Coordinates of C-alpha atoms and ligand atoms in Angstrom, one line a residue:
X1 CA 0.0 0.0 0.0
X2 CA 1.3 3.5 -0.8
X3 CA 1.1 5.1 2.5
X4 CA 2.3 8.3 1.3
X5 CA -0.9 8.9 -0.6
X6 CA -3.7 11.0 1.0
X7 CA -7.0 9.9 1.2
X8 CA -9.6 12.4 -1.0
X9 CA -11.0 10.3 -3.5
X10 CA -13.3 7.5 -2.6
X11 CA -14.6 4.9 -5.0
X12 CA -17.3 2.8 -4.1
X13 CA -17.4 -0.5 -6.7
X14 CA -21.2 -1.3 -6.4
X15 CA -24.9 -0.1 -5.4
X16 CA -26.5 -3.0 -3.3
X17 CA -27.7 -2.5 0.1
X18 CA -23.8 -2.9 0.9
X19 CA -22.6 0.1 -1.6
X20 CA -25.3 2.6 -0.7
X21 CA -24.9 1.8 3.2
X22 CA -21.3 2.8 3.1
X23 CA -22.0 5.6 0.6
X24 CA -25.1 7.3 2.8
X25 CA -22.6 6.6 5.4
X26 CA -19.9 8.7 4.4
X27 CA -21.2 11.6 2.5
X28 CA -23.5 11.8 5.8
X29 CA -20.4 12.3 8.4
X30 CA -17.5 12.9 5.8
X31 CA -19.0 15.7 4.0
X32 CA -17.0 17.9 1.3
X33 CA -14.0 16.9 3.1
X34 CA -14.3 13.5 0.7
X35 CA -15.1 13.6 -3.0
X36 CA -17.3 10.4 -3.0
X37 CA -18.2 8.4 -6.4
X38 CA -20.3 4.8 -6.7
X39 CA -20.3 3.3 -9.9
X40 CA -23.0 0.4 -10.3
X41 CA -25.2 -1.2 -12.8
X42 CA -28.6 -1.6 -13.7
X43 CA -27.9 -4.0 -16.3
X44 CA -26.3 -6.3 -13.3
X45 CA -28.7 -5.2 -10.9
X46 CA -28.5 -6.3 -6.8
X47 CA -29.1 -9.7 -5.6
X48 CA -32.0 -8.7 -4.5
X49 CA -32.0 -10.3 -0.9
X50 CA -31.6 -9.3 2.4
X51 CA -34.5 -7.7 3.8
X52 CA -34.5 -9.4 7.7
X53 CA -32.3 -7.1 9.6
X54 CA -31.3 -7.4 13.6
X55 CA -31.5 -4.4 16.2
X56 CA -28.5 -2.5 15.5
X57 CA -30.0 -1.2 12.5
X58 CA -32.0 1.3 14.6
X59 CA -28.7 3.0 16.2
X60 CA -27.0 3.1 12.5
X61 CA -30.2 4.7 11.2
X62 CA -29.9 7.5 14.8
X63 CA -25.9 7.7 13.7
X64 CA -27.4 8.9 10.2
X65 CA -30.4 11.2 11.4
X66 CA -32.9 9.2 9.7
X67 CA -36.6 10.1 11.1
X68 CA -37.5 6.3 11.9
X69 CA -40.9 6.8 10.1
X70 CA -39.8 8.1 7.0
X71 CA -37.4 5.4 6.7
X72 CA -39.9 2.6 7.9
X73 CA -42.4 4.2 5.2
X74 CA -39.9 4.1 2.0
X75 CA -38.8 1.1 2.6
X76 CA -42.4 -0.7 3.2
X77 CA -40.7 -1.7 6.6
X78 CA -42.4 -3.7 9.2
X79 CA -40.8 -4.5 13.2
X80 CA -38.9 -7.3 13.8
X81 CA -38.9 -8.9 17.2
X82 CA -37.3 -12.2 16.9
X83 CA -37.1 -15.1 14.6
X84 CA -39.4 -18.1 14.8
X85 CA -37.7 -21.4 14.1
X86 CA -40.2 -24.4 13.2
X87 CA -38.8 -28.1 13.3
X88 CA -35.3 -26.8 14.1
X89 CA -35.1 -29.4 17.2
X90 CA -37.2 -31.8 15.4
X91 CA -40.2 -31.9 13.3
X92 CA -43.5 -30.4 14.6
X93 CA -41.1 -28.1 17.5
X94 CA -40.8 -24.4 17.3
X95 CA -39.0 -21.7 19.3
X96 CA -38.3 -18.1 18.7
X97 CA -35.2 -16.2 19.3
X98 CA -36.3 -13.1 20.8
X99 CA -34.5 -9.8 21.0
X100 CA -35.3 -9.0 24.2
X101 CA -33.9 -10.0 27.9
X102 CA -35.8 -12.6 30.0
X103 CA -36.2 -12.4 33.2
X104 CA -34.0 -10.4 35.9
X105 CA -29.5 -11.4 35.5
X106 CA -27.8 -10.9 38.9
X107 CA -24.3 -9.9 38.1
X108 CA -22.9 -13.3 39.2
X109 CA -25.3 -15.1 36.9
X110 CA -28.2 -14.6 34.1
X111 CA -31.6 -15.3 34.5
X112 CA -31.4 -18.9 33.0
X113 CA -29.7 -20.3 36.5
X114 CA -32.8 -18.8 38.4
X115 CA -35.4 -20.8 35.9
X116 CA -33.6 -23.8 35.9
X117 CA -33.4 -23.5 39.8
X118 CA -37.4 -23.1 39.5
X119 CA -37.8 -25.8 37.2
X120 CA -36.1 -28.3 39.5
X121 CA -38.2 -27.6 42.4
X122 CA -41.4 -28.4 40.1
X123 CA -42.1 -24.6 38.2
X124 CA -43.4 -25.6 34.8
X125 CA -43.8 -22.1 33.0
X126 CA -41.8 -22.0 30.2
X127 CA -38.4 -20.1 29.8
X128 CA -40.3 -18.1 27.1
X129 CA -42.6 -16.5 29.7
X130 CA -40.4 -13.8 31.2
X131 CA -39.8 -12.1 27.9
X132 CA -41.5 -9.3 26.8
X133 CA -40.4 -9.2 23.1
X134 CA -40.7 -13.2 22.8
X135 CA -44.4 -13.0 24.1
X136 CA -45.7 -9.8 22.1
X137 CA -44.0 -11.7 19.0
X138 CA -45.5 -14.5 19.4
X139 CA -49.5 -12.7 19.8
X140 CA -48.2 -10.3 16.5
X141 CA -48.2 -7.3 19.1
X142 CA -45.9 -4.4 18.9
X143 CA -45.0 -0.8 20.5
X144 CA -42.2 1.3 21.0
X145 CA -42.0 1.7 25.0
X146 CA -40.6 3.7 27.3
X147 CA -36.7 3.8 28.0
X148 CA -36.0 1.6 25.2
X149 CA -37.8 -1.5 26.6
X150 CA -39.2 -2.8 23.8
X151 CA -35.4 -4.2 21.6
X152 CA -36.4 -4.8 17.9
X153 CA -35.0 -4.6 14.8
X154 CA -36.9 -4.2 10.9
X155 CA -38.0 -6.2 8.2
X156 CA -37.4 -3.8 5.1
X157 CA -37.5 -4.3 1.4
X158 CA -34.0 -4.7 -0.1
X159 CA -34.8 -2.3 -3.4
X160 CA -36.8 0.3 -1.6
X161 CA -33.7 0.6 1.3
X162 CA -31.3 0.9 -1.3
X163 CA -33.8 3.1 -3.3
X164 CA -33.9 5.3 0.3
X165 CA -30.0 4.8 0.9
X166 CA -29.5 6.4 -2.6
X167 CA -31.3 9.4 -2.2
X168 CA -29.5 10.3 0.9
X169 CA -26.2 9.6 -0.2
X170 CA -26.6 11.8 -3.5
X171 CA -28.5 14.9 -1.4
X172 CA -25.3 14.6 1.1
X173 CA -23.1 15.0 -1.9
X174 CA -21.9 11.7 -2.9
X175 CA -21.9 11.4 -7.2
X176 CA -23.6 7.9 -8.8
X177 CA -21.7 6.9 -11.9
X178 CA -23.8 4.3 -14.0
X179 CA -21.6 1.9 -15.9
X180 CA -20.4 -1.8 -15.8
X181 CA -16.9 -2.3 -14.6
X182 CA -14.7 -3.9 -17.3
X183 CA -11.2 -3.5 -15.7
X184 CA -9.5 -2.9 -12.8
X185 CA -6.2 -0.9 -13.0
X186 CA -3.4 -1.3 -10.8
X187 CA -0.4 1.2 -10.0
X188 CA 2.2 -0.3 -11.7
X189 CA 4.6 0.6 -9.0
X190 CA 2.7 0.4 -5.8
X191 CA 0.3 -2.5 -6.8
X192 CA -2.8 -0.8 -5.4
X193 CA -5.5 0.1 -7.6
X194 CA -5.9 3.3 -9.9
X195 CA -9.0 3.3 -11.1
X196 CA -11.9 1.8 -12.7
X197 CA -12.2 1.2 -16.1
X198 CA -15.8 1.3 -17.5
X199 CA -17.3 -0.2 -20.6
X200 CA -17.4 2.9 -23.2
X201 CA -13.7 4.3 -21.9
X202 CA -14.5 5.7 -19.4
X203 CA -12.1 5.7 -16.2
X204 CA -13.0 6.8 -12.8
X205 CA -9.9 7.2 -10.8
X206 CA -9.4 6.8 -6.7
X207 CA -7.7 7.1 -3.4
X208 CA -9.3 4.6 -1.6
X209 CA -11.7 1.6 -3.0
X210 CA -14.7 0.1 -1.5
X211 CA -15.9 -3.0 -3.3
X212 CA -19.5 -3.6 -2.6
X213 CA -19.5 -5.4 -5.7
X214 CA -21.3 -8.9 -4.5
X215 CA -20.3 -12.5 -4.3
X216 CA -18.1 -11.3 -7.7
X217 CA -15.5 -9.5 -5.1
X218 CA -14.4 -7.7 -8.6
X219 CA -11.9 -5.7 -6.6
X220 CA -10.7 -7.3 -3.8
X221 CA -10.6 -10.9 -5.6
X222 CA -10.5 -10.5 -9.0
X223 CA -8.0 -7.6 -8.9
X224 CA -6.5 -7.7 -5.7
X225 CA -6.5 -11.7 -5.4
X226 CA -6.9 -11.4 -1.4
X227 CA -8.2 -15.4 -0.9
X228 CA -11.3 -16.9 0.7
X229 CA -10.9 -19.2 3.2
X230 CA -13.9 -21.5 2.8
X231 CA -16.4 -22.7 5.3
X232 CA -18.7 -25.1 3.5
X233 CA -17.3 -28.1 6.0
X234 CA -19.3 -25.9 8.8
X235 CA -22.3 -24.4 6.4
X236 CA -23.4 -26.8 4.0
X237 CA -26.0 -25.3 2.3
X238 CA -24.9 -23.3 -1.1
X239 CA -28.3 -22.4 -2.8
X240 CA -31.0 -20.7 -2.6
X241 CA -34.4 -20.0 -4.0
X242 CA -36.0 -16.2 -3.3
X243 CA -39.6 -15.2 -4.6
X244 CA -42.2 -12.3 -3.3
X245 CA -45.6 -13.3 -2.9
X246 CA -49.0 -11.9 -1.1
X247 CA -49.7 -12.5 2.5
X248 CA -51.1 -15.3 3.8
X249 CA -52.5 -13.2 6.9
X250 CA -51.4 -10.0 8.7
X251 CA -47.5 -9.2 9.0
X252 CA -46.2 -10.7 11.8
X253 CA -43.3 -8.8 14.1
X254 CA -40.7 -12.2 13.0
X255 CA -38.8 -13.8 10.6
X256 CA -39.9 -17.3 10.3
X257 CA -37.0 -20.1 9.6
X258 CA -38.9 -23.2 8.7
X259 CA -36.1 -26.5 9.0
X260 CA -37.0 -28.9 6.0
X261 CA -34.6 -32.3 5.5
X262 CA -31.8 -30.7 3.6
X263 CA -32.1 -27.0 4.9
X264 CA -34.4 -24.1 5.9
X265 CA -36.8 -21.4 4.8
X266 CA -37.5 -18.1 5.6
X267 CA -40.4 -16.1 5.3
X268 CA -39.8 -12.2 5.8
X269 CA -43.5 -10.2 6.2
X270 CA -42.9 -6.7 4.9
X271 CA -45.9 -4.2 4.3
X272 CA -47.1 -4.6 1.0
X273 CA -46.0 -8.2 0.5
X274 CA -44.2 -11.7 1.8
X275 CA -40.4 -12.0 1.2
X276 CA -40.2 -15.8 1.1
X277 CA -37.6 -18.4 -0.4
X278 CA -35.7 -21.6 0.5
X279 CA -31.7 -22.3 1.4
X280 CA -30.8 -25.4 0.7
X281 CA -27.5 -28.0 0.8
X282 CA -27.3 -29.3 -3.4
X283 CA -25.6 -32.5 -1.9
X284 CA -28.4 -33.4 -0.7
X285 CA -31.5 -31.6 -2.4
X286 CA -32.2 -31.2 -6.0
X287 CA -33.1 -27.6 -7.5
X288 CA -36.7 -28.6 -8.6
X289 CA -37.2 -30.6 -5.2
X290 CA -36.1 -27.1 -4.0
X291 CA -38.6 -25.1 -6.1
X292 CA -41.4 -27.3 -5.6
X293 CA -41.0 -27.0 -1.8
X294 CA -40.8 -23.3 -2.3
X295 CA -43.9 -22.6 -4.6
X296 CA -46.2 -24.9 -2.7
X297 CA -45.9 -23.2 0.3
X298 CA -46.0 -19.5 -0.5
X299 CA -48.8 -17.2 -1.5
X300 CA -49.2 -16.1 -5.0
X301 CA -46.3 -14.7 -5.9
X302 CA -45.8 -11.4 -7.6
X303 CA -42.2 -12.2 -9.6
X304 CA -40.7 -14.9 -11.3
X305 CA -38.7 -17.0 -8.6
X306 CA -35.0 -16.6 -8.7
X307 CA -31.7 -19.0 -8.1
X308 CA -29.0 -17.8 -6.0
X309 CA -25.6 -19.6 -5.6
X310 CA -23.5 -19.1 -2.2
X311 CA -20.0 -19.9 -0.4
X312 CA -20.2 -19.6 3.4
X313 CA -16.7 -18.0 4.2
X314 CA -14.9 -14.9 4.8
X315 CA -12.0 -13.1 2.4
X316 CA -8.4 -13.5 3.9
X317 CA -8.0 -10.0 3.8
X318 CA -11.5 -7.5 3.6
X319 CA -8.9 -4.9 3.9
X320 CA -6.2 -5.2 1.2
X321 CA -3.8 -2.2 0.1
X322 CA -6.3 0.6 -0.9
X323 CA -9.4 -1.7 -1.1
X324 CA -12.3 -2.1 1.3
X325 CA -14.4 -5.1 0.5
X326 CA -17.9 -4.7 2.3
X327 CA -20.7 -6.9 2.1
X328 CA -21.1 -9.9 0.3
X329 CA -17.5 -9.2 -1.4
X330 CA -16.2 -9.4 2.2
X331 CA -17.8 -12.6 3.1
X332 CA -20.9 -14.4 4.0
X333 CA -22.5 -16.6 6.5
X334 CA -25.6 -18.2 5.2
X335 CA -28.7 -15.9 6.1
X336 CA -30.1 -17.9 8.9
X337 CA -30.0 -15.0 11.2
X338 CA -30.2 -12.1 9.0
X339 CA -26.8 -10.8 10.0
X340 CA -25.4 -9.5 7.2
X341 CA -26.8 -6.4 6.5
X342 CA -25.5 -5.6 10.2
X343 CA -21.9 -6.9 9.4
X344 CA -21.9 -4.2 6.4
X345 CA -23.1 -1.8 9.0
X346 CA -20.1 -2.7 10.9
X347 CA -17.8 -2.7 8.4
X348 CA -18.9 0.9 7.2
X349 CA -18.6 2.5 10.8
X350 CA -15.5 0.8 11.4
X351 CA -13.7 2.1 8.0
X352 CA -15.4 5.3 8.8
X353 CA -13.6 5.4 12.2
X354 CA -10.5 4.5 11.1
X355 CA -10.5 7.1 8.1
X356 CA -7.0 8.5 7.5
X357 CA -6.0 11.9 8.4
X358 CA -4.3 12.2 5.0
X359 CA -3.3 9.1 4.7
X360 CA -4.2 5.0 4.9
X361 CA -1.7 3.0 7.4
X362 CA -0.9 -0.7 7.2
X363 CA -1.8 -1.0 10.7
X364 CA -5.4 0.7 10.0
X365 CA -5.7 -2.2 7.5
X366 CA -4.8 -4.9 9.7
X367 CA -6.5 -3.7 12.8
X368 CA -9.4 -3.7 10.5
X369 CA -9.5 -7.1 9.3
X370 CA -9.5 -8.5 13.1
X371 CA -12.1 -6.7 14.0
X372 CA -14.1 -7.5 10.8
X373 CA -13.0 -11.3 10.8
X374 CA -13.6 -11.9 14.8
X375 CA -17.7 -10.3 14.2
X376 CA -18.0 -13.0 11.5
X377 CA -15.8 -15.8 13.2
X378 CA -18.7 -15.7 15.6
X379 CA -21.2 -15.4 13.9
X380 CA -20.4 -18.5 12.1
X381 CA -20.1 -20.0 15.4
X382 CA -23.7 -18.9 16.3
X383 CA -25.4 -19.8 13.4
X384 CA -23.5 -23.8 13.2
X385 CA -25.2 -24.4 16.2
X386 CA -28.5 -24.4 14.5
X387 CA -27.3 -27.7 13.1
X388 CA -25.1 -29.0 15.4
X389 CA -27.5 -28.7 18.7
X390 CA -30.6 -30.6 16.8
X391 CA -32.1 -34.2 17.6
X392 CA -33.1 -34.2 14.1
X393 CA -31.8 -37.3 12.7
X394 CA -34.6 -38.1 10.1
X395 CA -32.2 -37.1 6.6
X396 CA -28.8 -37.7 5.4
X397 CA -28.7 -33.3 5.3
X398 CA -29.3 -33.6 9.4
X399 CA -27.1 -36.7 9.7
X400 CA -24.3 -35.3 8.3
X401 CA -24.2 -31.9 10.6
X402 CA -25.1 -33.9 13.7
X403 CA -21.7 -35.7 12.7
X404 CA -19.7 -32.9 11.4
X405 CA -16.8 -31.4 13.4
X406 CA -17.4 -27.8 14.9
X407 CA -15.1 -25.3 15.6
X408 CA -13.3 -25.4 18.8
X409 CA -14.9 -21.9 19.9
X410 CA -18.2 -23.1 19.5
X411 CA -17.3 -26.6 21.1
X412 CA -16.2 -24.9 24.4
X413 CA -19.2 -23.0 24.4
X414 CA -21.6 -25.8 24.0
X415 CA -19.9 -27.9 26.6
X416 CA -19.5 -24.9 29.5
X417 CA -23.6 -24.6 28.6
X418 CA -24.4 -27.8 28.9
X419 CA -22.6 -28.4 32.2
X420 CA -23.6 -25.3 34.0
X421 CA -26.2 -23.0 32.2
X422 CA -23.2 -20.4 31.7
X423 CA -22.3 -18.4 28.5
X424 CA -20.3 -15.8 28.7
X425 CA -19.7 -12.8 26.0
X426 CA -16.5 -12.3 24.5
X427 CA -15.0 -9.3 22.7
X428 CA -18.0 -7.2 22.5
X429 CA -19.7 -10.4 20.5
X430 CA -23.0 -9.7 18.4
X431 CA -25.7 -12.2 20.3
X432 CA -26.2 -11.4 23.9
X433 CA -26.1 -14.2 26.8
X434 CA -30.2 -14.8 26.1
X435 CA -29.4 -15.3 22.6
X436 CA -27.2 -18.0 22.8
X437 CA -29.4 -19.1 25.7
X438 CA -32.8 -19.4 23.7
X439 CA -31.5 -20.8 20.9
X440 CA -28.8 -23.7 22.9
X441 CA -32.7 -24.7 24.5
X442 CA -34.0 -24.2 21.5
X443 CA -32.2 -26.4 20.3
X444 CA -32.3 -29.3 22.9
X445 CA -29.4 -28.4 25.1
X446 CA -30.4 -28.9 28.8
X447 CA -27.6 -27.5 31.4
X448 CA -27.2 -30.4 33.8
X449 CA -26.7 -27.8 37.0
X450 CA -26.5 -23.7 37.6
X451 CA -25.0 -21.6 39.5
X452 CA -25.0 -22.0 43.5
X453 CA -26.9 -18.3 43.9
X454 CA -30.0 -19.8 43.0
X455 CA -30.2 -21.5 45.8
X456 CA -30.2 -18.5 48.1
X457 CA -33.5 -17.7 47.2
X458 CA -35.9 -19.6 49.8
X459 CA -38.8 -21.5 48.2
X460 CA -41.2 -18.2 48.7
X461 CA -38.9 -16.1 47.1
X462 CA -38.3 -17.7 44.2
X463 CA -42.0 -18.7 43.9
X464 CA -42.9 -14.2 44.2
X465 CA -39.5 -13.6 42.3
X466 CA -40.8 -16.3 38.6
X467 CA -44.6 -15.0 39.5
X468 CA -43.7 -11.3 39.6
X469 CA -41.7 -11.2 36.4
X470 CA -43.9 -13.3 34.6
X471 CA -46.9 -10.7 35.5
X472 CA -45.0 -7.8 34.6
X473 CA -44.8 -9.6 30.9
X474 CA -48.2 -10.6 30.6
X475 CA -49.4 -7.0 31.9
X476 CA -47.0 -5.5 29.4
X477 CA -47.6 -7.3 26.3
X478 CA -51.6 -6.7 27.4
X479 CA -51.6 -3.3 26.4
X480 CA -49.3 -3.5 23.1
X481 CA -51.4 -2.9 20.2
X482 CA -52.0 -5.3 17.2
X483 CA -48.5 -5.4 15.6
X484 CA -50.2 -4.5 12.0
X485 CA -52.4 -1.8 13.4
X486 CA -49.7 0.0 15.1
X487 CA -47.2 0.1 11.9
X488 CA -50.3 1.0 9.8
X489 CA -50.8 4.2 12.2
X490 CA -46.9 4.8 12.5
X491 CA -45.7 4.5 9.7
X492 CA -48.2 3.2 7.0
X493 CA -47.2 3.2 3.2
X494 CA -48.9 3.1 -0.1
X495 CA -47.9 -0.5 -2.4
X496 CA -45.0 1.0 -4.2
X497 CA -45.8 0.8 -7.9
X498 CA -43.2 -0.8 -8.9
X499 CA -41.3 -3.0 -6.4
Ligands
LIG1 C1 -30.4 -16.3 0.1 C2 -29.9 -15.0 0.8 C3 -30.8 -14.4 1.8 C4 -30.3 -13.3 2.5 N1 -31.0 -12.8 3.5 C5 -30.5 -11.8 4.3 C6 -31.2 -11.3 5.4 O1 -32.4 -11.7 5.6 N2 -30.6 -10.4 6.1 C7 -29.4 -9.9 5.9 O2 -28.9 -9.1 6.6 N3 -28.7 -10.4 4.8 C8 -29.2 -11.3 4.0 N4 -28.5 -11.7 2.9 C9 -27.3 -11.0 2.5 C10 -27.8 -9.8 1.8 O3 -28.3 -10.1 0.5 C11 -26.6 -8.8 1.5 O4 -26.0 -8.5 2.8 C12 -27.0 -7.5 0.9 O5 -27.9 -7.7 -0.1 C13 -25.8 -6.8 0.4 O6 -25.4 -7.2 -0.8 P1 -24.2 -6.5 -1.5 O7 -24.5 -5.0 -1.6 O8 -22.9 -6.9 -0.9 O9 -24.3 -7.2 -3.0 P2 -25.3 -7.0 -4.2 O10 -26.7 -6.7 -3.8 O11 -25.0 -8.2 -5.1 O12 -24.7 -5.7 -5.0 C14 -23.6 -5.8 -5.8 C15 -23.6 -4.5 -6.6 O13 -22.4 -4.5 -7.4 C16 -22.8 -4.1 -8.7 N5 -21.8 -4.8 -9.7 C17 -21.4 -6.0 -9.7 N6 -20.5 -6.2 -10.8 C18 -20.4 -5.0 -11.4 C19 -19.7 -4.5 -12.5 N7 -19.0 -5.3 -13.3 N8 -19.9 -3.2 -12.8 C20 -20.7 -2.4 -12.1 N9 -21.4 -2.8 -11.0 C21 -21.3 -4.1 -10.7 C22 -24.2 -4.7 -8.9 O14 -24.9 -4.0 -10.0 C23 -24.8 -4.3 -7.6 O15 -25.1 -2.9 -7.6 C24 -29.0 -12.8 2.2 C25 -28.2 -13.4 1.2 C26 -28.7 -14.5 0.5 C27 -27.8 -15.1 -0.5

């Protein structure tokens, strides 16, 4: 990397959710201190995904100034509280991995070892009782509360976000160049790239490069050659099937991941329609088994299904010379818990905090790339465990993960859950203790003891303690409004014409 360089000119390879994020993003804090292009294609278009979102979204949208209505109402947007996962443990089971806390954590220990404490001395109320956001999910209810207490995140349509993203990136300044990419151009001397070459001559040149460019990684792979380290031993499904069809009832506040015997799918309820498709392994399902499973179990759908082909890893390098890869071109985890629009947002605040004061460093670069790699690392780890932590047995898909190694981060954490009810955080990690607690039960995992503390509490106090917290759910969730109704009053939007 020439380090002598300053950084003025910024290039951003690509319009998807990924491009326009970083390119709101910037032109939003950066300013006329940056001179900001994005080149992209209509003729290539976006993949057209990626409309599930998790609840940092709503503090990216505060860092940007972006009224929470206006945003909701552009983009058809409908809240999220959780996922829903039917026949993840085995067929006929569901659970739903709420955003919210449960219970009451003492310091020493979370809530989990005070249930479990109650469930050995003969409590039968379920885990899912002491959460406010799993509850009002679950009954389609939904309000913003007071002091935050209501966590949640969006479901928002991928073309209208970007649609949104656009507009605020080119009132803040930042240019849109429409053209396909032919060529790459590389400093002869330095290595690092010079510009863009686009079909009819022309060249946009650069500083910096961001490549938002999709699973393509057309700078940071096919220019910059910065590897992929693979991960299809841990994620074994590679396809996918999307469509957009009507409702089959009112828009729920949850994704809905629906296991079948050689992967998942997911139904996404925006405003004006159903995102729906299917994520499957090809090893072990064919593409028309795939469709068929798909069509049969959506509403009529409004476009022509597509296929999408995936590779669960990560680039070696997301930050190589003078080339950002964001977003698909960075890496991907399959979509099982919508957290890839929230690793762009990452990756876009982090380059955005380690912007150069005239120039980019090596050590900006490689600080970078640990920080990106350890959010994904982990979120790898999270999502394996879907497949790991199953009884399911009942396919060779299921056999296979149920036998497949794991890696030794997720092992440990497993293991410390199953013999004491503990998980602990590491390194600012995504998913909170209750996520990794819902979804471990979820699952099947039952901790075989918890912490001491528990006991402390005398029969009667834990008895008032589980019957208190419980009634301040149930009273809560009683006065949240029909999920529907609410958005319809808050933030209501016409059917697009065309989306
Ligand atoms: C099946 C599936 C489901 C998903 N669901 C979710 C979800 O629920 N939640 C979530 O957070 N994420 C999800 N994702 C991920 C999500 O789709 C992406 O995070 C998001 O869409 C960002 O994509 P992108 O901008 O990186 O790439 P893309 O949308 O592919 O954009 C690439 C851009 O580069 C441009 N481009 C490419 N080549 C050229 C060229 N030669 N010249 C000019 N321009 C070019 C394209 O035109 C386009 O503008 C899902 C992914 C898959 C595969």
């Amino acid at each position: 990397m020439n380090e002598d360089k300053p950084v003025r000119r910024i290039v951003i390879a690509g319009g998807g959710t990924a491009g326009w994020m970083m390119a709101a993003a910037i032109a939003r804090t950066m300013g006329h201190t940056v001179d900001l292009t994005l080149v992209e294609s209509e003729a290539i278009g976006t993949i057209g995904v990626g409309e599930s979102t998790i609840p940092p979204l709503v503090n990216f949208n505060r860092i940007l100034g972006i009224p929470e209505p206006e945003f909701m109402r552009a983009a058809q947007a409908t809240f999220k509280l959780g996922i829903l996962f039917d026949n993840w443990k085995h067929d006929g089971h569901s659970y739903f991995h709420s955003f919210g806390l449960s219970g009451k954590d003492h310091w020493s220990a979370g809530f989990q070892h005070f249930w479990l404490h109650g469930k050995a001395r003969g409590h039968a109320q379920s885990y899912d009782d002491y959460c406010v956001e799993l509850v009002a999910g679950l009954q389609g209810k939904f309000a913003h509360l007071p002091e935050e207490r209501m966590n949640y995140a969006y479901h928002v349509d991928a073309t209208l976000y970007g649609r949104f993203l656009r507009k605020l990136a080119e009132a803040d300044g930042a240019r849109r160049v429409e053209g396909k990419i032919a060529r790459v151009e590389l400093d002869s001397e330095s290595g690092d790239i010079a510009a863009l070459l686009l079909d009819g001559d022309r060249r946009i040149e650069g500083d910096m490069f961001v490549d938002c460019t999709g699973f393509r990684g057309l700078l940071i792979d096919g220019a910059l050659h910065a590897g992929f380290e693979d991960w299809g031993h841990w994620l074994p499904n590679d396809s996918a099937i999307a469509v957009q069809s009507d409702h089959l009832g009112p828009p729920m506040p949850y994704t809905q991941a629906i296991a079948h015997d050689a992967g998942w799918q997911w139904r996404i309820p925006l405003q004006h329609r159903m995102g729906a498709g299917i994520v499957y392994s090809s090893g072990y399902l064919s593409r028309d088994a795939a469709y068929e499973r798909l069509m049969s179990s959506v509403g009529t759908p409004r476009i022509e299904p597509f296929d999408i082909k995936f590779r669960g890893g990560v680039r070696r390098k997301q930050w190589f010379r003078n080339c950002v890869a964001v977003g698909l071109a960075g890496g991907f985890v399959e979509p099982l818990e919508a957290t890839t629009v929230h690793l762009i947002q990452r990756a876009v605040l982090r380059f955005i905090r380690m912007m150069p004061n005239g120039r980019v460093s090596e050590c900006d670069a490689a600080e970078f790339n640990d920080q990106q790699r350890l959010d994904i690392e982990q979120i790898r780890d999270f999502v394996i465990l879907h497949y790991k932590a199953t009884n399911r047995r009942d396919s060779p898909f299921w056999r296979h993960v149920a036998n497949m190694p794991i890696p030794a981060s997720l092992e440990q954490k497993i293991e410390l859950f199953r013999e004491t009810g503990r998980v602990f955080r590491k390194n600012e990690e995504l998913f909170a203790e209750n996520s990794w607690v819902q979804v471990m039960m979820g699952q099947g995992i039952e901790p075989q003891s918890y912490h001491p503390i528990a006991e402390k509490l005398r029969d009667d106090e834990l008895d008032r303690l589980l019957q208190m917290l419980r009634d301040n759910v149930t009273s809560t969730v009683a006065t949240l409004p029909e999920h529907h109704a609410y958005v319809a009053r808050y933030c209501g939007a016409e059917a697009p014409a065309t989306a």
